[in-house]
């Protein structure tokens, strides 16, 4: 899952540029990897790829603002749905 | 407005009239009515005329009675009849009714100090053969353009860079530091431009060339009161004074020997100007607007409402996505630098409509948002500062929802994301550039597309250090609101709004735009007001709205600010655009120019083509990269071939 998310972020927001490195814990907002509307692209991808719908009250940096936070959030939502 | 150009060769080298003819021919769109070249020894002046005042005898270059002082002038001096009367009383004799001759006489009387008497928009050059001295001046806020360079011992100047490039002694190269500035601030910090060794004379500055040395000096600058200055102001009286000033500024700007029209955006500022014309003068008025097929950008309902209420003869040009894409290369040719938004393109189409309607001059509402604090950026900075004092507050973040109501995707954000995006309470708080850092940081992310070589080269200079070094004495003592206004009015206004989005696209179709809000008396009046009269709590342009009571329809006066915008990346995939876009962004072309990372640009192009570039950053990147590629094609690789 981490790799899929990293690949999407690298392709979609960093356009494949390897020099723009970021760790699994880096804040995507603080590193300005995604802008204010980039998060909308991110949740559309999470829905399409993992079948996880992000509710309005879940649209929080603590759920979505790093690879590790995304993984944790998607796993939690998937378990709840199972 | 007109087009001017000139060459001062080193002593002993006569100026070449055919070269001057070639230079002025490059900018004949600025003055299609007449053109002339004058050479005297090492000095040469050229002029392309757009006849607006004194149609019969205002030809240029113009000379004094002894032929020792000569002038080329682009622009208008709106108070020239009063200045002329005063000069006649002092014994001056005039051969024409033109404002050009007034400048010439004033220069003879007062020398470089003549500019202080002028109310207008100008760029002029005076060759004083008596002293072997060139005196060049540009208006206070940067309405009229003026560029210059030095090559092979010659000093070369013109209204547009393309005229300077007509001189084969001038090298045509991208200035990487200039590109770095545009990809930070949207504009260059004068005198730097996008081209190496090509300088822009800053607004409010004059230049003297004498004995081979160039001296540039500031004669006017934006100034604001010290923060917290106690000053009681009667609001009613203040609004009345403002209206009186605006009426006079507009009245002066109706002076022309040809009919004057007005742009109407559907917002407050252009409506106020049109209303002043209708209410306080006898002038019949024709108004012009752009309408968009996409409702997100369209304001035609409001435009028609104002036109109907004021009884103007109104016409509009509809603008589709495809239209923007098709005219964009012409817009870049006129802008002469990369642009990050397509907004100049519809205004290029609008000036064409004005020309086709038989008009040469329009009034616009430009400048009001800068001097009265109309932009959401000012509101954003105020909220960020207010929240930053109490970062733990749960209520203050809700204010961010009041920002940018016209950006639906931004409105879809949760407060938590808005807080993170607007960087409330972070390390920006102590920055002297606080108000503009979110915008500039976002824009700076576009640099990730730069090639490794360009990235390394541009890292040699920090644009923030450069802009901080330019900040004037007293800046830190101004109110934070005034500091934000200064950054906007000093840089974005002349560098983008008055140039790429105004003069350059208007003059592309030989249209002169005039700006009553930028009459220096209005600017100085507004700047002297305390910020609370500009933005009252979060109500923008408070004092202007008060002054406009009863002048414009209430629905327009109370309308939430909607800045002029146009569709960006989605404009480039209709017939007539797709082909040149694919060619300009082809990996081989991108690699050959060497500015951008070809593979990353290709990925961006694919994302845009899929319709997935919905964010501000992606759109700015696409338009910025495309316009950079086009500018290099047009000005460096194929300059001689572009018509």
XYZ file of C-alpha atoms in Angstrom:
725
model
C 0.000 0.000 0.000
C 2.843 2.343 0.880
C 4.396 1.815 -2.516
C 1.134 2.454 -4.344
C 0.574 5.666 -2.402
C 4.170 6.794 -2.878
C 3.986 6.083 -6.609
C 0.757 8.076 -6.939
C 2.149 11.031 -5.011
C 5.428 10.948 -6.930
C 3.724 10.763 -10.318
C 0.788 13.028 -9.668
C 2.263 15.760 -7.502
C 5.992 15.511 -8.177
C 5.746 14.499 -11.833
C 8.263 11.719 -11.420
C 11.013 13.994 -10.156
C 13.206 11.843 -7.960
C 15.027 14.806 -6.458
C 11.881 15.749 -4.547
C 12.320 13.096 -1.863
C 10.062 12.722 1.133
C 9.876 10.233 3.966
C 6.844 8.220 5.024
C 6.360 10.622 7.913
C 6.871 13.907 6.062
C 3.903 16.281 6.018
C 2.725 16.616 2.425
C 1.378 20.086 3.150
C 4.412 21.401 4.987
C 6.667 20.164 2.200
C 4.201 21.803 -0.211
C 3.983 18.535 -2.134
C 0.240 18.979 -2.392
C -1.553 22.295 -2.548
C -4.950 23.080 -1.122
C -6.780 21.246 -3.873
C -4.282 18.408 -4.137
C -5.962 16.797 -1.160
C -9.118 16.460 -3.291
C -7.103 14.546 -5.883
C -5.691 12.403 -3.088
C -9.072 11.389 -1.668
C -10.383 10.613 -5.163
C -7.393 8.289 -5.615
C -7.908 6.644 -2.221
C -11.555 6.020 -3.104
C -10.794 4.673 -6.588
C -7.842 2.511 -5.551
C -8.728 1.256 -2.076
C -12.489 1.677 -2.063
C -12.255 3.968 0.943
C -14.578 6.940 1.016
C -13.313 9.889 3.044
C -16.149 11.599 4.905
C -16.143 15.366 5.401
C -15.338 15.078 9.095
C -12.387 12.799 8.269
C -10.806 15.360 5.958
C -8.056 16.084 8.437
C -4.276 16.318 8.159
C -3.975 13.705 10.935
C -5.623 11.195 8.565
C -4.141 12.163 5.228
C -1.028 14.300 5.539
C 1.746 11.675 5.242
C 2.222 8.230 3.766
C 2.118 6.620 7.207
C -1.001 8.520 8.228
C -2.719 7.531 5.005
C -1.825 3.869 5.483
C -3.086 3.920 9.051
C -6.304 5.672 8.019
C -7.030 3.365 5.060
C -6.378 0.238 7.156
C -8.610 1.491 9.942
C -11.442 2.299 7.519
C -11.064 -1.012 5.673
C -11.211 -2.991 8.938
C -14.292 -1.076 10.049
C -15.992 -1.883 6.748
C -15.051 -5.582 6.859
C 0.051 55.829 -25.699
C 2.612 55.414 -28.414
C 5.839 53.543 -29.008
C 9.261 55.078 -28.599
C 12.806 53.905 -29.217
C 16.240 55.414 -29.310
C 19.964 54.915 -29.520
C 22.780 56.988 -28.095
C 25.966 55.747 -29.669
C 29.424 56.368 -28.211
C 31.013 59.685 -29.310
C 32.148 59.634 -32.923
C 29.692 56.961 -34.009
C 26.667 58.285 -35.893
C 23.286 56.735 -35.118
C 21.898 54.644 -37.954
C 18.452 55.840 -39.143
C 17.657 52.551 -40.862
C 18.269 50.666 -37.604
C 16.001 53.083 -35.769
C 13.348 52.557 -38.449
C 13.709 48.819 -37.981
C 13.344 49.188 -34.189
C 10.213 51.311 -34.366
C 8.677 49.029 -36.977
C 8.814 46.240 -34.375
C 6.366 48.175 -32.193
C 4.121 49.834 -34.762
C 1.116 48.234 -33.021
C 1.698 50.871 -30.313
C 1.360 53.662 -32.830
C -0.092 52.805 -36.222
C -1.110 56.380 -37.128
C 2.331 57.752 -37.960
C 6.005 57.095 -37.366
C 9.205 59.057 -37.690
C 12.909 58.811 -37.021
C 15.301 61.601 -36.086
C 19.077 61.364 -36.062
C 21.557 63.969 -34.970
C 25.138 62.835 -34.780
C 25.379 59.993 -32.273
C 21.786 60.315 -31.026
C 18.761 58.787 -32.699
C 15.125 58.895 -31.646
C 12.142 57.064 -33.136
C 8.436 57.353 -32.531
C 5.312 55.417 -33.517
C 2.249 57.538 -32.994
C -1.211 56.732 -31.761
C -2.943 60.063 -32.370
C -5.174 60.997 -29.456
C -4.430 64.626 -28.635
C -3.658 67.341 -31.189
C -4.201 65.095 -34.165
C -2.761 67.561 -36.657
C 0.412 68.973 -35.136
C 1.639 66.648 -32.396
C 4.185 64.770 -34.501
C 7.311 63.407 -32.847
C 10.247 63.408 -32.394
C 9.635 67.020 -31.377
C 12.330 69.667 -30.934
C 12.729 73.010 -29.215
C 13.028 76.175 -31.273
C 16.800 75.921 -31.637
C 16.751 72.212 -32.390
C 19.049 71.485 -29.453
C 16.545 69.587 -27.296
C 14.487 66.735 -28.739
C 11.846 64.468 -27.216
C 10.020 61.223 -27.867
C 7.093 60.607 -25.570
C 4.741 57.702 -24.966
C 1.662 58.410 -22.874
C -0.512 61.257 -21.773
C -0.043 64.260 -19.504
C -3.607 64.845 -18.389
C -3.023 68.230 -16.754
C -1.207 69.644 -19.774
C -3.717 72.458 -20.492
C -3.182 73.887 -16.986
C 0.594 73.442 -17.246
C 0.561 75.059 -20.687
C -1.383 78.081 -19.417
C 1.091 78.484 -16.570
C 4.051 78.273 -18.928
C 2.533 80.826 -21.314
C 2.199 83.209 -18.367
C 5.898 82.694 -17.770
C 6.644 83.716 -21.344
C 6.832 80.335 -23.101
C 5.559 80.180 -26.657
C 3.946 77.076 -28.103
C 3.763 75.882 -31.677
C 1.341 72.987 -31.034
C -1.546 72.072 -28.742
C 0.144 68.843 -27.683
C 1.171 67.597 -24.248
C 4.523 66.594 -25.753
C 5.508 70.213 -26.227
C 4.501 70.957 -22.630
C 7.004 68.375 -21.360
C 9.660 69.799 -23.645
C 9.159 73.353 -22.346
C 8.952 72.175 -18.735
C 12.227 70.298 -19.172
C 13.868 73.404 -20.582
C 12.689 75.370 -17.559
C 13.101 72.879 -14.737
C 15.367 70.145 -16.004
C 14.956 66.764 -14.302
C 12.510 68.220 -11.759
C 9.908 68.706 -14.494
C 8.376 65.312 -13.671
C 6.972 66.536 -10.347
C 4.499 68.784 -12.196
C 3.100 66.034 -14.369
C -0.184 64.230 -13.767
C -0.358 61.359 -16.167
C 1.072 58.159 -17.533
C 4.304 58.477 -19.385
C 7.629 57.222 -20.568
C 9.672 59.813 -22.409
C 13.229 60.453 -23.464
C 14.764 63.888 -23.958
C 18.042 64.267 -25.843
C 19.678 67.486 -24.731
C 22.394 68.087 -27.304
C 23.608 71.174 -25.423
C 24.815 68.986 -22.577
C 25.161 65.718 -24.532
C 22.697 64.310 -22.027
C 19.807 61.851 -22.276
C 17.012 62.192 -19.737
C 14.485 59.341 -19.528
C 11.503 59.232 -17.201
C 8.698 56.824 -16.376
C 5.415 57.631 -14.619
C 4.928 57.178 -10.896
C 3.150 53.813 -10.797
C 4.473 52.164 -13.954
C 1.637 52.468 -16.479
C 3.854 53.202 -19.485
C 6.698 50.744 -20.136
C 10.369 51.622 -20.623
C 13.303 49.262 -21.175
C 16.969 49.875 -21.886
C 20.303 48.177 -22.347
C 23.911 48.939 -23.161
C 25.729 47.125 -25.941
C 28.975 47.884 -27.781
C 29.200 51.218 -26.017
C 25.711 52.279 -27.117
C 22.732 53.027 -24.895
C 19.560 51.593 -26.442
C 16.030 52.077 -25.148
C 12.440 51.376 -26.199
C 8.861 50.920 -25.033
C 9.131 47.200 -25.662
C 12.036 44.789 -25.564
C 11.384 43.531 -29.103
C 12.425 46.933 -30.440
C 15.707 46.722 -28.519
C 16.296 43.235 -29.904
C 16.038 44.678 -33.414
C 19.545 46.067 -32.816
C 21.914 43.252 -33.791
C 24.447 44.396 -31.186
C 22.088 43.243 -28.437
C 22.402 39.595 -27.348
C 19.143 37.742 -26.742
C 19.492 35.417 -23.742
C 17.291 34.291 -20.855
C 18.300 35.701 -17.483
C 17.986 32.708 -15.157
C 17.767 34.998 -12.135
C 14.908 36.814 -13.892
C 13.134 33.522 -14.517
C 13.664 32.591 -10.869
C 11.948 35.823 -9.813
C 8.939 35.244 -12.055
C 8.624 31.721 -10.675
C 8.542 33.231 -7.185
C 6.768 36.591 -7.358
C 4.998 36.299 -10.768
C 7.032 39.389 -11.754
C 10.575 40.653 -12.006
C 12.011 43.064 -9.507
C 13.117 45.977 -11.706
C 15.522 46.735 -13.208
C 15.823 43.011 -13.867
C 13.762 41.420 -16.651
C 13.374 37.946 -18.127
C 16.210 38.741 -20.538
C 19.851 39.034 -19.607
C 21.208 42.583 -19.624
C 17.838 44.090 -20.552
C 16.743 46.502 -17.825
C 13.375 47.983 -16.979
C 13.270 51.534 -15.687
C 11.335 51.165 -12.403
C 8.107 53.136 -11.906
C 8.651 56.544 -10.321
C 12.238 56.681 -11.554
C 14.203 58.768 -14.003
C 17.450 57.960 -15.746
C 20.259 60.187 -16.930
C 22.934 59.147 -19.394
C 25.825 61.564 -19.539
C 29.554 61.165 -20.131
C 29.037 57.434 -20.611
C 27.593 56.948 -17.141
C 24.014 55.902 -16.332
C 22.362 57.302 -13.213
C 18.910 56.045 -12.144
C 17.085 57.976 -9.415
C 13.735 57.665 -7.682
C 11.559 60.807 -7.814
C 8.359 59.385 -6.253
C 7.509 56.367 -4.129
C 4.565 54.763 -2.378
C 4.365 55.838 1.243
C 2.083 54.968 4.157
C 1.547 56.330 7.680
C 3.469 54.887 10.580
C 1.512 52.159 12.333
C -0.731 53.414 15.122
C -0.495 57.080 14.101
C -3.361 58.764 15.912
C -5.544 60.514 13.379
C -9.194 61.354 13.747
C -10.991 61.164 10.449
C -14.590 62.058 9.759
C -15.683 59.192 7.517
C -18.408 61.134 5.753
C -16.039 63.973 4.958
C -13.371 61.523 3.864
C -15.750 59.747 1.471
C -16.793 63.095 0.004
C -13.174 64.131 -0.528
C -12.464 60.826 -2.191
C -15.400 61.150 -4.559
C -14.360 64.696 -5.424
C -10.855 63.494 -6.258
C -12.144 60.583 -8.312
C -14.428 62.862 -10.289
C -11.519 65.160 -11.083
C -9.176 62.256 -11.918
C -11.794 60.820 -14.276
C -12.585 64.206 -15.817
C -8.896 64.723 -16.611
C -8.732 61.274 -18.178
C -11.557 62.081 -20.569
C -9.336 64.670 -22.245
C -8.831 63.467 -25.796
C -9.571 64.495 -29.322
C -11.080 61.057 -29.951
C -13.997 59.323 -28.150
C -13.214 57.590 -24.831
C -14.865 54.295 -23.809
C -14.702 52.276 -20.596
C -14.149 48.683 -19.554
C -16.862 47.223 -17.362
C -15.994 44.114 -15.344
C -19.208 43.890 -13.356
C -17.370 44.731 -10.138
C -17.292 47.877 -8.055
C -14.233 49.680 -9.449
C -15.019 49.891 -13.146
C -18.661 50.578 -12.261
C -17.613 53.570 -10.145
C -15.562 55.011 -12.997
C -18.330 54.510 -15.552
C -20.847 56.002 -13.113
C -18.661 59.051 -12.525
C -18.466 59.644 -16.278
C -22.237 59.397 -16.616
C -23.105 61.419 -13.511
C -20.522 64.195 -13.598
C -19.782 64.781 -17.272
C -21.744 65.257 -20.455
C -19.780 62.500 -22.168
C -21.823 59.739 -23.817
C -20.243 56.450 -22.868
C -19.698 53.171 -24.612
C -18.693 50.276 -22.348
C -16.874 47.057 -23.176
C -16.770 43.701 -21.366
C -15.563 40.113 -21.648
C -18.035 37.321 -21.030
C -17.093 33.677 -20.473
C -18.943 30.566 -21.538
C -17.937 28.990 -18.202
C -20.196 30.306 -15.429
C -17.353 30.017 -12.887
C -15.662 33.014 -14.550
C -18.563 34.841 -16.162
C -19.765 38.191 -14.792
C -21.900 39.294 -17.729
C -25.092 39.453 -15.643
C -23.503 42.098 -13.425
C -21.963 43.907 -16.390
C -25.349 44.220 -18.075
C -26.933 45.353 -14.848
C -24.441 48.220 -14.504
C -24.647 49.167 -18.173
C -28.448 49.217 -17.943
C -28.460 51.276 -14.762
C -25.990 53.811 -16.166
C -27.487 53.893 -19.641
C -24.268 53.155 -21.491
C -24.046 51.688 -24.939
C -22.647 48.292 -24.069
C -20.950 45.570 -26.049
C -19.148 42.394 -25.042
C -16.815 39.832 -26.498
C -17.638 36.223 -25.647
C -14.579 34.207 -24.695
C -14.389 30.433 -24.896
C -11.675 28.076 -23.682
C -10.573 27.627 -27.287
C -10.292 31.380 -27.834
C -7.847 31.702 -24.950
C -5.674 28.900 -26.250
C -5.646 30.274 -29.762
C -4.567 33.824 -28.882
C -2.118 32.825 -26.149
C 1.075 32.852 -28.292
C 0.259 36.422 -29.386
C -0.250 37.374 -25.767
C 3.198 36.029 -24.840
C 4.705 37.956 -27.768
C 3.256 41.156 -26.328
C 3.949 40.344 -22.664
C 7.605 39.556 -23.472
C 7.981 37.271 -20.468
C 6.543 34.126 -18.942
C 3.086 34.555 -17.437
C 1.566 32.163 -14.930
C -2.097 32.746 -15.686
C -4.084 33.119 -18.904
C -5.947 36.195 -17.645
C -4.257 38.578 -20.136
C -5.677 36.570 -23.081
C -9.349 37.590 -22.763
C -8.214 41.207 -22.320
C -6.254 40.867 -25.560
C -9.573 39.892 -27.178
C -11.351 42.770 -25.458
C -8.936 45.384 -26.807
C -9.522 43.966 -30.285
C -13.248 44.526 -29.826
C -12.590 48.104 -28.710
C -10.476 48.759 -31.781
C -13.035 47.214 -34.097
C -15.638 49.482 -32.494
C -13.658 52.527 -33.635
C -12.274 53.468 -30.222
C -8.669 54.167 -29.218
C -9.009 55.016 -25.521
C -10.675 53.270 -22.572
C -10.986 54.030 -18.876
C -10.549 51.098 -16.484
C -10.954 50.473 -12.752
C -7.449 49.047 -12.337
C -5.521 50.119 -9.247
C -8.442 50.397 -6.843
C -7.868 46.999 -5.224
C -4.260 47.915 -4.472
C -4.907 51.345 -3.001
C -8.143 50.578 -1.138
C -7.276 47.036 -0.031
C -9.701 45.038 -2.162
C -7.915 41.751 -2.673
C -8.645 38.626 -0.670
C -4.918 38.393 -0.028
C -5.254 41.383 2.324
C -8.123 39.670 4.110
C -6.179 36.422 4.228
C -3.181 38.147 5.828
C -5.416 39.841 8.365
C -7.046 36.546 9.365
C -3.727 34.715 9.511
C -2.311 37.387 11.764
C -5.447 37.482 13.933
C -5.450 33.703 14.301
C -1.704 33.529 14.827
C -2.091 35.482 18.057
C -4.240 32.627 19.433
C -3.357 29.533 17.400
C -5.367 27.295 19.746
C -8.626 29.129 18.988
C -11.429 26.972 17.574
C -13.449 29.950 16.328
C -10.815 31.918 14.444
C -10.199 29.204 11.800
C -13.808 29.559 10.700
C -12.929 32.973 9.319
C -10.823 31.306 6.633
C -14.040 29.993 5.132
C -14.864 33.593 4.241
C -11.861 33.775 1.962
C -12.012 33.142 -1.760
C -15.776 32.386 -1.995
C -15.326 32.182 -5.785
C -12.955 29.195 -5.536
C -15.253 26.182 -5.071
C -12.417 23.687 -4.690
C -10.887 25.724 -1.918
C -14.257 26.007 -0.236
C -14.471 22.210 -0.209
C -11.565 22.030 2.250
C -11.968 21.198 5.899
C -10.968 23.948 8.355
C -8.037 21.760 9.411
C -6.672 21.739 5.882
C -7.292 25.442 5.432
C -5.332 26.077 8.606
C -2.449 23.963 7.378
C -2.523 25.530 3.954
C -2.589 29.119 5.164
C 0.220 28.435 7.618
C -1.389 30.147 10.552
C 0.809 30.712 13.558
C 3.943 29.317 12.014
C 7.395 30.706 11.437
C 6.094 33.184 8.850
C 4.811 35.362 11.670
C 8.062 37.249 12.085
C 8.746 37.655 8.367
C 8.761 41.123 6.816
C 7.043 39.507 3.834
C 4.346 37.820 5.960
C 1.329 38.710 3.826
C 2.699 37.328 0.592
C 4.630 34.255 1.703
C 1.834 31.683 1.180
C 1.407 32.917 -2.420
C 5.134 33.097 -3.105
C 5.899 29.763 -1.459
C 3.218 28.104 -3.552
C 4.541 29.742 -6.719
C 8.105 28.758 -5.837
C 7.073 25.106 -5.951
C 6.897 25.496 -9.737
C 10.695 25.522 -9.697
C 10.672 21.781 -9.196
C 10.176 21.621 -12.978
C 13.452 23.449 -13.647
C 16.267 21.379 -15.116
C 19.055 20.471 -12.654
C 21.450 22.935 -14.345
C 18.988 25.845 -14.163
C 18.006 24.909 -10.628
C 21.635 25.003 -9.569
C 22.240 28.293 -11.329
C 19.135 29.918 -9.853
C 20.084 28.796 -6.350
C 22.885 31.374 -6.403
C 20.436 34.070 -5.367
C 17.620 34.046 -2.825
C 14.728 36.106 -4.294
C 13.449 36.900 -0.798
C 16.782 38.486 0.142
C 16.673 40.558 -3.003
C 13.157 41.864 -2.401
C 13.932 42.568 1.274
C 16.980 44.557 0.216
C 14.704 46.743 -1.933
C 12.171 47.520 0.804
C 12.089 51.246 1.497
C 13.089 53.117 4.595
C 10.116 53.149 6.954
C 8.568 49.893 5.685
C 8.876 48.179 9.061
C 7.101 51.044 10.801
C 4.010 50.768 8.604
C 0.927 48.847 9.663
C 1.025 45.198 8.448
C -1.933 45.990 6.188
C 0.017 48.811 4.541
C 3.036 46.556 4.106
C 0.860 44.053 2.247
C -0.519 46.880 0.106
C 2.983 48.068 -0.664
C 4.163 44.641 -1.853
C 1.138 44.377 -4.100
C 1.283 47.923 -5.511
C 5.050 48.092 -5.894
C 5.532 44.762 -7.619
C 2.485 42.899 -8.938
C 0.692 46.035 -10.103
C 3.347 47.362 -12.528
C 5.010 44.011 -13.233
C 1.899 42.105 -14.203
C -1.453 43.879 -13.893
C -0.488 47.123 -15.642
C 1.804 45.444 -18.136
C 0.992 41.851 -19.176
C -2.670 42.289 -18.320
C -3.102 45.924 -19.388
C -0.707 48.041 -21.479
C 0.746 45.188 -23.492
C -2.507 43.485 -24.463
C -4.293 46.812 -24.978
C -1.502 48.229 -27.147
C -1.443 44.963 -29.095
C -4.543 46.459 -30.756
C -3.453 50.084 -30.407
C -5.718 50.815 -27.444
C -4.702 53.216 -24.711
C -5.985 52.390 -21.225
C -6.365 55.129 -18.607
C -6.672 54.576 -14.865
C -8.444 57.212 -12.740
C -7.690 55.288 -9.523
C -3.984 55.626 -10.313
C -4.012 59.413 -10.503
C -1.204 60.108 -8.031
C -3.457 62.392 -5.992
C -5.909 59.506 -5.485
C -3.064 57.116 -4.650
C -1.543 59.529 -2.137
C -4.946 60.237 -0.587
C -5.697 56.516 -0.202
C -2.242 55.637 1.100
C -2.490 58.282 3.805
C -5.698 56.755 5.203
C -5.546 54.424 8.186
C -6.084 50.747 7.264
C -9.356 50.639 9.200
C -10.945 52.816 6.510
C -9.845 50.433 3.796
C -10.793 47.129 5.410
C -13.304 47.530 8.196
C -13.159 44.236 10.082
C -13.353 42.056 6.940
C -15.264 44.473 4.689
C -12.913 45.403 1.860
C -12.680 48.841 0.193
C -14.844 50.312 2.942
C -14.260 53.994 2.192
C -14.660 53.547 -1.560
C -17.963 51.755 -1.030
C -19.072 54.590 1.181
C -18.062 57.134 -1.466
C -19.940 55.122 -4.109
C -23.248 55.233 -2.209
C -25.993 56.286 -4.608
C -23.573 56.239 -7.514
C -23.709 52.575 -8.557
C -26.504 50.018 -8.057
C -26.591 48.752 -4.451
C -26.271 45.149 -5.643
C -22.935 46.055 -7.229
C -21.779 48.166 -4.287
C -22.435 45.315 -1.857
C -21.306 42.498 -4.095
C -18.580 40.236 -2.690
C -15.269 40.866 -4.397
C -14.719 38.578 -7.361
C -11.305 39.114 -8.882
C -11.016 38.899 -12.628
C -9.908 35.381 -13.586
C -10.019 33.194 -16.667
C -9.772 29.449 -17.368
C -6.191 28.175 -17.336
C -4.830 24.825 -18.501
C -8.131 23.563 -19.901
C -7.902 26.288 -22.560
C -5.135 24.620 -24.522
C -6.639 21.531 -26.069
C -9.064 22.903 -28.634
C -8.288 23.113 -32.344
C -5.804 25.858 -33.048
C -4.017 25.459 -29.741
C -3.340 21.762 -29.256
C -0.842 21.656 -32.122
C 1.466 24.411 -30.891
C 1.157 23.263 -27.279
C 2.286 19.745 -28.198
C 5.184 21.214 -30.208
C 6.267 23.683 -27.523
C 6.220 21.048 -24.770
C 7.656 18.166 -26.806
C 10.502 16.560 -24.831
C 13.071 17.331 -27.546
C 12.105 21.038 -27.612
C 12.066 21.279 -23.821
C 15.464 19.585 -23.620
C 16.896 21.860 -26.319
C 15.860 25.018 -24.482
C 17.322 23.483 -21.351
C 15.159 25.408 -18.879
C 12.850 22.621 -17.721
C 13.018 18.933 -16.903
C 11.585 17.368 -20.075
C 10.204 14.171 -18.524
C 8.426 16.039 -15.725
C 6.910 18.488 -18.214
C 5.616 15.551 -20.223
C 3.941 14.096 -17.130
C 2.360 17.466 -16.401
C 1.137 17.711 -19.978
C -0.430 14.257 -19.666
C -2.124 15.190 -16.415
C -3.540 18.357 -17.967
C -4.652 16.455 -21.045
C -6.529 13.990 -18.814
C -8.331 16.940 -17.228
C -6.841 16.125 -13.827
C -4.937 19.354 -13.270
C -7.444 20.962 -10.947
C -5.115 22.673 -8.495
C -3.697 26.189 -8.623
C -0.125 24.916 -8.633
C -0.541 22.557 -11.594
C -2.315 25.235 -13.588
C 0.290 27.880 -12.857
C 3.038 25.415 -13.711
C 1.449 24.536 -17.023
C 0.807 28.114 -18.122
C 4.211 29.259 -16.812
C 6.156 26.516 -18.568
C 4.223 26.909 -21.816
C 4.702 30.690 -21.880
C 8.409 30.336 -21.083
C 8.845 27.901 -23.955
C 6.910 30.201 -26.300
C 8.897 33.269 -25.193
C 12.177 31.472 -25.924
C 10.879 30.360 -29.326
C 9.689 33.849 -30.223
C 12.438 36.042 -28.790
C 15.553 33.891 -28.957
C 15.282 31.040 -31.434
C 13.084 32.570 -34.119
C 13.112 36.300 -33.398
C 13.598 37.451 -36.961
C 10.769 35.248 -38.198
C 8.033 36.480 -35.844
C 5.687 39.068 -37.327
